[in-house]
Every structure is written in C-alpha cells, then in structure tokens.
Tab-separated table of N, CA, C and O in Angstrom:
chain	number	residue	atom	x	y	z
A	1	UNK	N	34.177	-7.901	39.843
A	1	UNK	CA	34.959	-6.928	39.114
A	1	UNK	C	35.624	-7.532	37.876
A	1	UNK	O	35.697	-6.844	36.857
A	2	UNK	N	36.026	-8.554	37.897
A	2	UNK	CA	36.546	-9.521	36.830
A	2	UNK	C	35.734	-9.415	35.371
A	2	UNK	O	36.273	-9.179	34.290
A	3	UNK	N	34.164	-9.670	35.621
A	3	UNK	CA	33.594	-9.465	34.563
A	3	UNK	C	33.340	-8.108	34.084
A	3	UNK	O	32.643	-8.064	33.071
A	4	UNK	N	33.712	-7.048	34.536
A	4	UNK	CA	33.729	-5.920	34.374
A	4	UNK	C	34.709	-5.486	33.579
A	4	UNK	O	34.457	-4.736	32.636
A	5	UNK	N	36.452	-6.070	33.969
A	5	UNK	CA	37.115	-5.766	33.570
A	5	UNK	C	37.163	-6.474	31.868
A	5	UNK	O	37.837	-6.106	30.906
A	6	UNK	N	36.189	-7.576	31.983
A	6	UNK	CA	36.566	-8.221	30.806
A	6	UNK	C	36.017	-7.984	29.690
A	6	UNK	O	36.320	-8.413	28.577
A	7	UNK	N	34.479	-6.679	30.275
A	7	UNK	CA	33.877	-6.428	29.068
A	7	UNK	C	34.627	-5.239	28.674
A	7	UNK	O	34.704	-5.038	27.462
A	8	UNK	N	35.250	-4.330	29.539
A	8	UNK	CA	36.480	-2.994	29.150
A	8	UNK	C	36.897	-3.352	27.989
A	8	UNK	O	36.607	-3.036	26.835
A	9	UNK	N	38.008	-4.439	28.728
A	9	UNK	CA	38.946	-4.815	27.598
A	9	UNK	C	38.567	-5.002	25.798
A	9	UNK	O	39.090	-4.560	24.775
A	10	UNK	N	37.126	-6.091	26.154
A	10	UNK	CA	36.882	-6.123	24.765
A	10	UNK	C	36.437	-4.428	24.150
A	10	UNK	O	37.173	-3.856	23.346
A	11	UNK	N	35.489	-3.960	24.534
A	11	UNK	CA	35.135	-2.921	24.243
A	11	UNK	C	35.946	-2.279	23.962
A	11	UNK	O	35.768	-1.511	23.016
A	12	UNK	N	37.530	-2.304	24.832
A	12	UNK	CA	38.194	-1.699	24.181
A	12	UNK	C	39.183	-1.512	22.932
A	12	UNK	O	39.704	-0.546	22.373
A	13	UNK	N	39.191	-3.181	22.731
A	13	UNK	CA	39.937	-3.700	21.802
A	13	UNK	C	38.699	-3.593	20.259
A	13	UNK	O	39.182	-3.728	19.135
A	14	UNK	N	37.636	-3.423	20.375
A	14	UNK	CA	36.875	-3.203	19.387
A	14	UNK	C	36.701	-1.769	19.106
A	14	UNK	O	36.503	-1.620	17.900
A	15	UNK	N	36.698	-0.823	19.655
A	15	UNK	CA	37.234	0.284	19.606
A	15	UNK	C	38.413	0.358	18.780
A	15	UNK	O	38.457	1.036	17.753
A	16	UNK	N	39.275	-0.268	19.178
A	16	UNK	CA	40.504	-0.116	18.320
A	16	UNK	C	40.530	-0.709	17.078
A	16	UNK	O	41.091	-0.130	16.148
A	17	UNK	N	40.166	-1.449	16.974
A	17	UNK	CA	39.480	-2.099	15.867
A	17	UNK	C	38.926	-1.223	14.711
A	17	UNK	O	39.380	-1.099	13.573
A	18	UNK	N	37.825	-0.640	15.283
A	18	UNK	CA	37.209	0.672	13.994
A	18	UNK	C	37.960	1.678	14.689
A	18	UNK	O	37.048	2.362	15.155
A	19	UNK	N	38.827	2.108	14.988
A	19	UNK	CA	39.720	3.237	14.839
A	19	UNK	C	40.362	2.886	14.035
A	19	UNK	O	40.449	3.773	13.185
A	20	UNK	N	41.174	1.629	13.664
A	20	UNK	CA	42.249	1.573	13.094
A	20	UNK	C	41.743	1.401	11.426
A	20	UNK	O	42.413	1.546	10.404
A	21	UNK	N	40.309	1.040	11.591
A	21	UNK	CA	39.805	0.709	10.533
A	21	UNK	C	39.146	2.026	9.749
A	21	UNK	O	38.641	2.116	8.630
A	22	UNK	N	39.329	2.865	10.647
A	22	UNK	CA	38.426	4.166	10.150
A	22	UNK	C	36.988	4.057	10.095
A	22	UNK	O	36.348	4.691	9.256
A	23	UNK	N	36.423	3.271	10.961
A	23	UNK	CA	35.073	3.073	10.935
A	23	UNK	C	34.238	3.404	12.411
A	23	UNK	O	33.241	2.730	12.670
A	24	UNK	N	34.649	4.359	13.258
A	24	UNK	CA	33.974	4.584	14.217
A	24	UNK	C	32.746	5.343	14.432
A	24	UNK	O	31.940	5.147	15.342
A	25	UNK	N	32.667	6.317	13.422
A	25	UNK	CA	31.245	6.628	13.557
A	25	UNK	C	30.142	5.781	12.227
A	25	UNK	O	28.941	6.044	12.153
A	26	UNK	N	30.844	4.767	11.274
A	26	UNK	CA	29.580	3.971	10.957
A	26	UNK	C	29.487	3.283	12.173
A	26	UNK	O	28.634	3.839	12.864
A	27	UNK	N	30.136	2.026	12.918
A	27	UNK	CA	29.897	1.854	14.067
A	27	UNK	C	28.848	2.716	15.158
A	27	UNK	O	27.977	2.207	15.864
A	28	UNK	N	29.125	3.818	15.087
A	28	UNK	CA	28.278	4.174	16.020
A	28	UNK	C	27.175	4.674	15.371
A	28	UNK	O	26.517	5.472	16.038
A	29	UNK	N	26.757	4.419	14.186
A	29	UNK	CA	25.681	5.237	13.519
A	29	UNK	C	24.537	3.747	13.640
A	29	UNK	O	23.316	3.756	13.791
A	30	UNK	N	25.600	2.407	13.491
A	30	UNK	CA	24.821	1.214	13.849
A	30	UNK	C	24.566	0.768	14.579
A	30	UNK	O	24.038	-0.341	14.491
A	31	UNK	N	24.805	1.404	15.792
A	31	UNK	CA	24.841	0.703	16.999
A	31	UNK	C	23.283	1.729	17.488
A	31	UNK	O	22.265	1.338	18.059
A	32	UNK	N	23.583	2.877	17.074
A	32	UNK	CA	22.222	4.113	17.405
A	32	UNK	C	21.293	3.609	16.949
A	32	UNK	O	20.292	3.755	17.650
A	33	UNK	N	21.045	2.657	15.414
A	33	UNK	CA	20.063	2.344	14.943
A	33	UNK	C	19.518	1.144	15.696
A	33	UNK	O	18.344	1.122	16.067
A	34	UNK	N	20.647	-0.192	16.004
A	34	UNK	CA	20.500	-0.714	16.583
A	34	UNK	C	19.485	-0.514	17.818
A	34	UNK	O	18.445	-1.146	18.002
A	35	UNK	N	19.978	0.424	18.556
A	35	UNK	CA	18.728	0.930	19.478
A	35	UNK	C	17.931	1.259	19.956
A	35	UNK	O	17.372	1.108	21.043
A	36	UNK	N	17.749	2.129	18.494
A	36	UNK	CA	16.364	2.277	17.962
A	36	UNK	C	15.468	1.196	18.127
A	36	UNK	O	14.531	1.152	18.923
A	37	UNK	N	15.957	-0.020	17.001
A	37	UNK	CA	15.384	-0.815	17.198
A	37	UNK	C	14.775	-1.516	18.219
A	37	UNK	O	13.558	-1.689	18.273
A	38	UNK	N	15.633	-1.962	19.099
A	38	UNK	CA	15.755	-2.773	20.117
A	38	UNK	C	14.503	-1.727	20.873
A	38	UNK	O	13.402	-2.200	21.156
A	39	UNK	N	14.802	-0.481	21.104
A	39	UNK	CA	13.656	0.335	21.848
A	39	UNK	C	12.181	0.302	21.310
A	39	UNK	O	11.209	0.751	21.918
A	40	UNK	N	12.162	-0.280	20.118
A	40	UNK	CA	10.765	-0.335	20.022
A	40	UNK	C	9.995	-1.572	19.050
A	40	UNK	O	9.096	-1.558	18.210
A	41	UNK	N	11.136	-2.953	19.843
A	41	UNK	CA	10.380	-4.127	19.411
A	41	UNK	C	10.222	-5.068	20.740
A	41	UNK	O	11.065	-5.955	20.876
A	42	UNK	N	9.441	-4.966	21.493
A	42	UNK	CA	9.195	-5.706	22.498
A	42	UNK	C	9.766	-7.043	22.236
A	42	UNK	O	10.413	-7.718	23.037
A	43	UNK	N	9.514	-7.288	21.261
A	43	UNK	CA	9.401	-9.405	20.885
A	43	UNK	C	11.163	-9.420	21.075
A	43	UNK	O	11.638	-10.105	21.980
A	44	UNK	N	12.323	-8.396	19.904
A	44	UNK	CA	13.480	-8.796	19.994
A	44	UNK	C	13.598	-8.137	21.432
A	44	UNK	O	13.968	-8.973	22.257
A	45	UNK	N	13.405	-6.973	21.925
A	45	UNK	CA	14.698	-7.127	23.399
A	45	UNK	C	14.095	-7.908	24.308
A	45	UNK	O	14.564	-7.952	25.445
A	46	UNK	N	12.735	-8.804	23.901
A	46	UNK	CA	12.546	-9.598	25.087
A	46	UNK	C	13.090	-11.327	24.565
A	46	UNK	O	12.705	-12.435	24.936
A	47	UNK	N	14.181	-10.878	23.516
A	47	UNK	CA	14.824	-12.203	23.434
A	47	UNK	C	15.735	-12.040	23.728
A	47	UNK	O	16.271	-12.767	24.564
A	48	UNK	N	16.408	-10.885	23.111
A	48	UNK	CA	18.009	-10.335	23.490
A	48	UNK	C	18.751	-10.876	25.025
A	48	UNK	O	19.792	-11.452	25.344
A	49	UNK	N	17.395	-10.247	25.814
A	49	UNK	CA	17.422	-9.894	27.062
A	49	UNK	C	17.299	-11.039	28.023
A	49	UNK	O	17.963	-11.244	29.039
A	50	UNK	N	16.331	-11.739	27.514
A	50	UNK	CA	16.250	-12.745	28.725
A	50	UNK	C	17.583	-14.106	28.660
A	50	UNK	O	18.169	-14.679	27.742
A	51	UNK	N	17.621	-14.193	30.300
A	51	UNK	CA	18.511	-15.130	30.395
A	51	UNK	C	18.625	-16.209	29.910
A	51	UNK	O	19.637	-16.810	29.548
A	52	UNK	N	16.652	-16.734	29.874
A	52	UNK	CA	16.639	-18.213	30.044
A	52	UNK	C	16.716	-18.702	28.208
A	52	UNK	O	16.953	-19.842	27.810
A	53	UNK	N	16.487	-17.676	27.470
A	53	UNK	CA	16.956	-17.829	25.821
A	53	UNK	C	18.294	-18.538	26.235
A	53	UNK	O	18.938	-18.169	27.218
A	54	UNK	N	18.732	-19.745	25.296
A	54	UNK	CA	20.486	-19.512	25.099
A	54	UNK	C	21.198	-19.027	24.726
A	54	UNK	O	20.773	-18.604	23.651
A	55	UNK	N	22.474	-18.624	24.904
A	55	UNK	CA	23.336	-17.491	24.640
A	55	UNK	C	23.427	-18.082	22.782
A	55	UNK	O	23.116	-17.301	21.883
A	56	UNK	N	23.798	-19.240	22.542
A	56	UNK	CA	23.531	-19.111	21.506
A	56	UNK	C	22.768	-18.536	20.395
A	56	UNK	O	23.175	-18.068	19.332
A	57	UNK	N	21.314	-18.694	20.957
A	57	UNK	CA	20.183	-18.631	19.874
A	57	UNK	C	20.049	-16.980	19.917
A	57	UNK	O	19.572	-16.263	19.037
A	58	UNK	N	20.625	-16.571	21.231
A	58	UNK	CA	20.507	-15.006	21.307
A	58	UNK	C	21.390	-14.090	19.834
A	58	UNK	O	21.008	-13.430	18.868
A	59	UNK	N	23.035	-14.646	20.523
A	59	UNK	CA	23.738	-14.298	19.014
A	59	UNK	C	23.294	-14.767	18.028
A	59	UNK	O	23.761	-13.955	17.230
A	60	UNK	N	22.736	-15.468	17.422
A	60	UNK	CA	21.809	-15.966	16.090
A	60	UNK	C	21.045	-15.061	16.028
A	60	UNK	O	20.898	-14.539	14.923
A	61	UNK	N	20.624	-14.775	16.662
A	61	UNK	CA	19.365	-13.537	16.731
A	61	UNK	C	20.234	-12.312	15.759
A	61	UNK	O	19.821	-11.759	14.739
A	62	UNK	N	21.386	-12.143	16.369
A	62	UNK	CA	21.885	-10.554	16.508
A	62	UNK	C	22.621	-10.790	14.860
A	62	UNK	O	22.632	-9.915	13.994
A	63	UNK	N	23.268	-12.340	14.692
A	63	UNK	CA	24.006	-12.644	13.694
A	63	UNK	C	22.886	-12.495	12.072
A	63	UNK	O	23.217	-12.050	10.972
A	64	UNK	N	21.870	-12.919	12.410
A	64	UNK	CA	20.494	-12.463	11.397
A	64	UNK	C	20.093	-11.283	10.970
A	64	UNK	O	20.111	-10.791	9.841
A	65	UNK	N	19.727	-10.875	11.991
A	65	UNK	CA	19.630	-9.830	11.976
A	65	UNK	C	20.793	-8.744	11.325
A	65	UNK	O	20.413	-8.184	10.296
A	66	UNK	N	21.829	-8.474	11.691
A	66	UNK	CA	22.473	-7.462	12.059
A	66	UNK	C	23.726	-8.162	10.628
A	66	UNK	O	24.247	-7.294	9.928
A	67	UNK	N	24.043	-9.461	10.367
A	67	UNK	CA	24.966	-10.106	9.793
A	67	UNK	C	25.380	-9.105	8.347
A	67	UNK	O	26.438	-8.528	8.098
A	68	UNK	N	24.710	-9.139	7.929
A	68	UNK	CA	25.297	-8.676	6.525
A	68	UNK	C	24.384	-6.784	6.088
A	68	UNK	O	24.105	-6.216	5.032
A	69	UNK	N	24.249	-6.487	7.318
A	69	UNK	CA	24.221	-5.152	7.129
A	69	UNK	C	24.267	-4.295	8.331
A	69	UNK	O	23.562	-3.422	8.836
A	70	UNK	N	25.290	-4.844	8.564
A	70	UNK	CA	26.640	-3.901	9.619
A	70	UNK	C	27.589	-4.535	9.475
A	70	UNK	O	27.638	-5.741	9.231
A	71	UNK	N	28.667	-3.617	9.641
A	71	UNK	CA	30.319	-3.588	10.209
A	71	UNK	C	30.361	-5.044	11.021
A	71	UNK	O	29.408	-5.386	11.720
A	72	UNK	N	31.444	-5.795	10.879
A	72	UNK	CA	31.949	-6.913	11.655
A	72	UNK	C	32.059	-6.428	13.202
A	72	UNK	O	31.716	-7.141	14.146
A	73	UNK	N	32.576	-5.137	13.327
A	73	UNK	CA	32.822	-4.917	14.893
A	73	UNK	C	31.612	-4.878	15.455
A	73	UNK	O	31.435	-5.459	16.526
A	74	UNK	N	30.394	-4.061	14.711
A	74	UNK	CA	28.766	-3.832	15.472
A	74	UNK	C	28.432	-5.076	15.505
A	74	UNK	O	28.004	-5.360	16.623
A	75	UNK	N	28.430	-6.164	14.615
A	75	UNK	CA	28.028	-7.352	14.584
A	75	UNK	C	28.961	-8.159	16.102
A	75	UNK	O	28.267	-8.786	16.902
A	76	UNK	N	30.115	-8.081	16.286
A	76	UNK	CA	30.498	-9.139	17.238
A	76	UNK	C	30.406	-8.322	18.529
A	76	UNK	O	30.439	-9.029	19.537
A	77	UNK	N	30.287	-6.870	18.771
A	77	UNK	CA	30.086	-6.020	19.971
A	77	UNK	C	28.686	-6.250	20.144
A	77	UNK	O	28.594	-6.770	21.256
A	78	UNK	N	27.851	-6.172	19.778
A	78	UNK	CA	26.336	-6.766	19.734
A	78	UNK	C	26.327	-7.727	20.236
A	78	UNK	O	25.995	-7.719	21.422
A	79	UNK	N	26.697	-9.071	19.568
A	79	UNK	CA	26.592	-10.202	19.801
A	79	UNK	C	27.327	-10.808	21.226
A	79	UNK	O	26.934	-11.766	21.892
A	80	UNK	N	28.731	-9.785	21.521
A	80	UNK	CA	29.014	-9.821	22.685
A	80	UNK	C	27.982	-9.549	23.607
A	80	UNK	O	27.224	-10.424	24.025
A	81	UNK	N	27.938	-8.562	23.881
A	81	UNK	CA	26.876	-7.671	24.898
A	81	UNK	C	26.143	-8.654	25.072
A	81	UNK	O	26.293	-9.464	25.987
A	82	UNK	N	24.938	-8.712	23.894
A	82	UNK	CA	23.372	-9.854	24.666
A	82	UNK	C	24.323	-11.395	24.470
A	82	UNK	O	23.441	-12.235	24.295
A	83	UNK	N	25.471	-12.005	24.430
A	83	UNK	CA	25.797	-13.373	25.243
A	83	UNK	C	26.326	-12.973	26.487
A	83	UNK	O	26.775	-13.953	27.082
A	84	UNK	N	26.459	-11.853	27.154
A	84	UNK	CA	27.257	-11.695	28.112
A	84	UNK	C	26.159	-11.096	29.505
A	84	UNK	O	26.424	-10.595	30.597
A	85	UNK	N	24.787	-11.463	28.776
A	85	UNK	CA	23.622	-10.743	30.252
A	85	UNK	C	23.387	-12.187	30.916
A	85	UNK	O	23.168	-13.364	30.630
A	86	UNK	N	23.547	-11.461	31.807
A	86	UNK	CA	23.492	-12.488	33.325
A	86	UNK	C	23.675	-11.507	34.578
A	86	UNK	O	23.674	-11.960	35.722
C-alpha cells in the first residue's frame, strides 16, 4: 500500500502543479498523445515497460523523447510512471 500511496501523492502534487500553472488540459492533451504513441510503437512500450531496461535509460527514453516538446509536469509524470514499473 505504501507504494500506492506514494504514487497518489505525487500525482497529486503534479496535478497541482498544472492547476496552479493553468496548464491542465495541455497536460492532458500530452499525455493523450503520449498514448497514442506508446499504443502503437511496439519497440518504445517494449522499452518503457520492461523491467530489465534500467530505470535510468527508461527516463532517457521519455526525457528525449518527450524533453523539449511537452510541459515539465508531462515530462517528469511520464518519466515518473515508466521509473516506477515493477
């Protein structure tokens, strides 16, 4: 339950984040695309995803990708999420 509670929290504190920033639906307009993506590139969600990648090279992945065309919050909520599969 611990790790449960700990992804809330962030999630929730990034939330607050683009609320306060006025950025919640670009956020969520990047995060939709994001999924797009991810839904139809075998090669990235089978890096994202797997464990035995390092959590590092995973966020590198997401930080490349995603770095300089999205929002800081989609970029570190991303990068949270795939370091946090296990």
């Amino acid at each position: 339950m611990a790790n449960e509670d700990r992804i809330d929290g962030y999630a929730n504190a990034l939330f607050e984040v683009a609320r306060v920033e006025g950025s919640i639906a670009e956020v969520e307009d990047e995060l939709f695309r994001f999924a797009r993506t991810l839904e139809s590139n075998d090669e990235l969600r089978s890096v994202l995803t797997d464990e035995a990648v390092p959590v590092a090279r995973r966020q590198g992945v997401v930080e490349d990708l995603l770095g300089t065309k999205a929002s800081p919050v989609t970029v570190n909520l991303v990068g949270f999420v795939v370091g946090d599969i296990t």
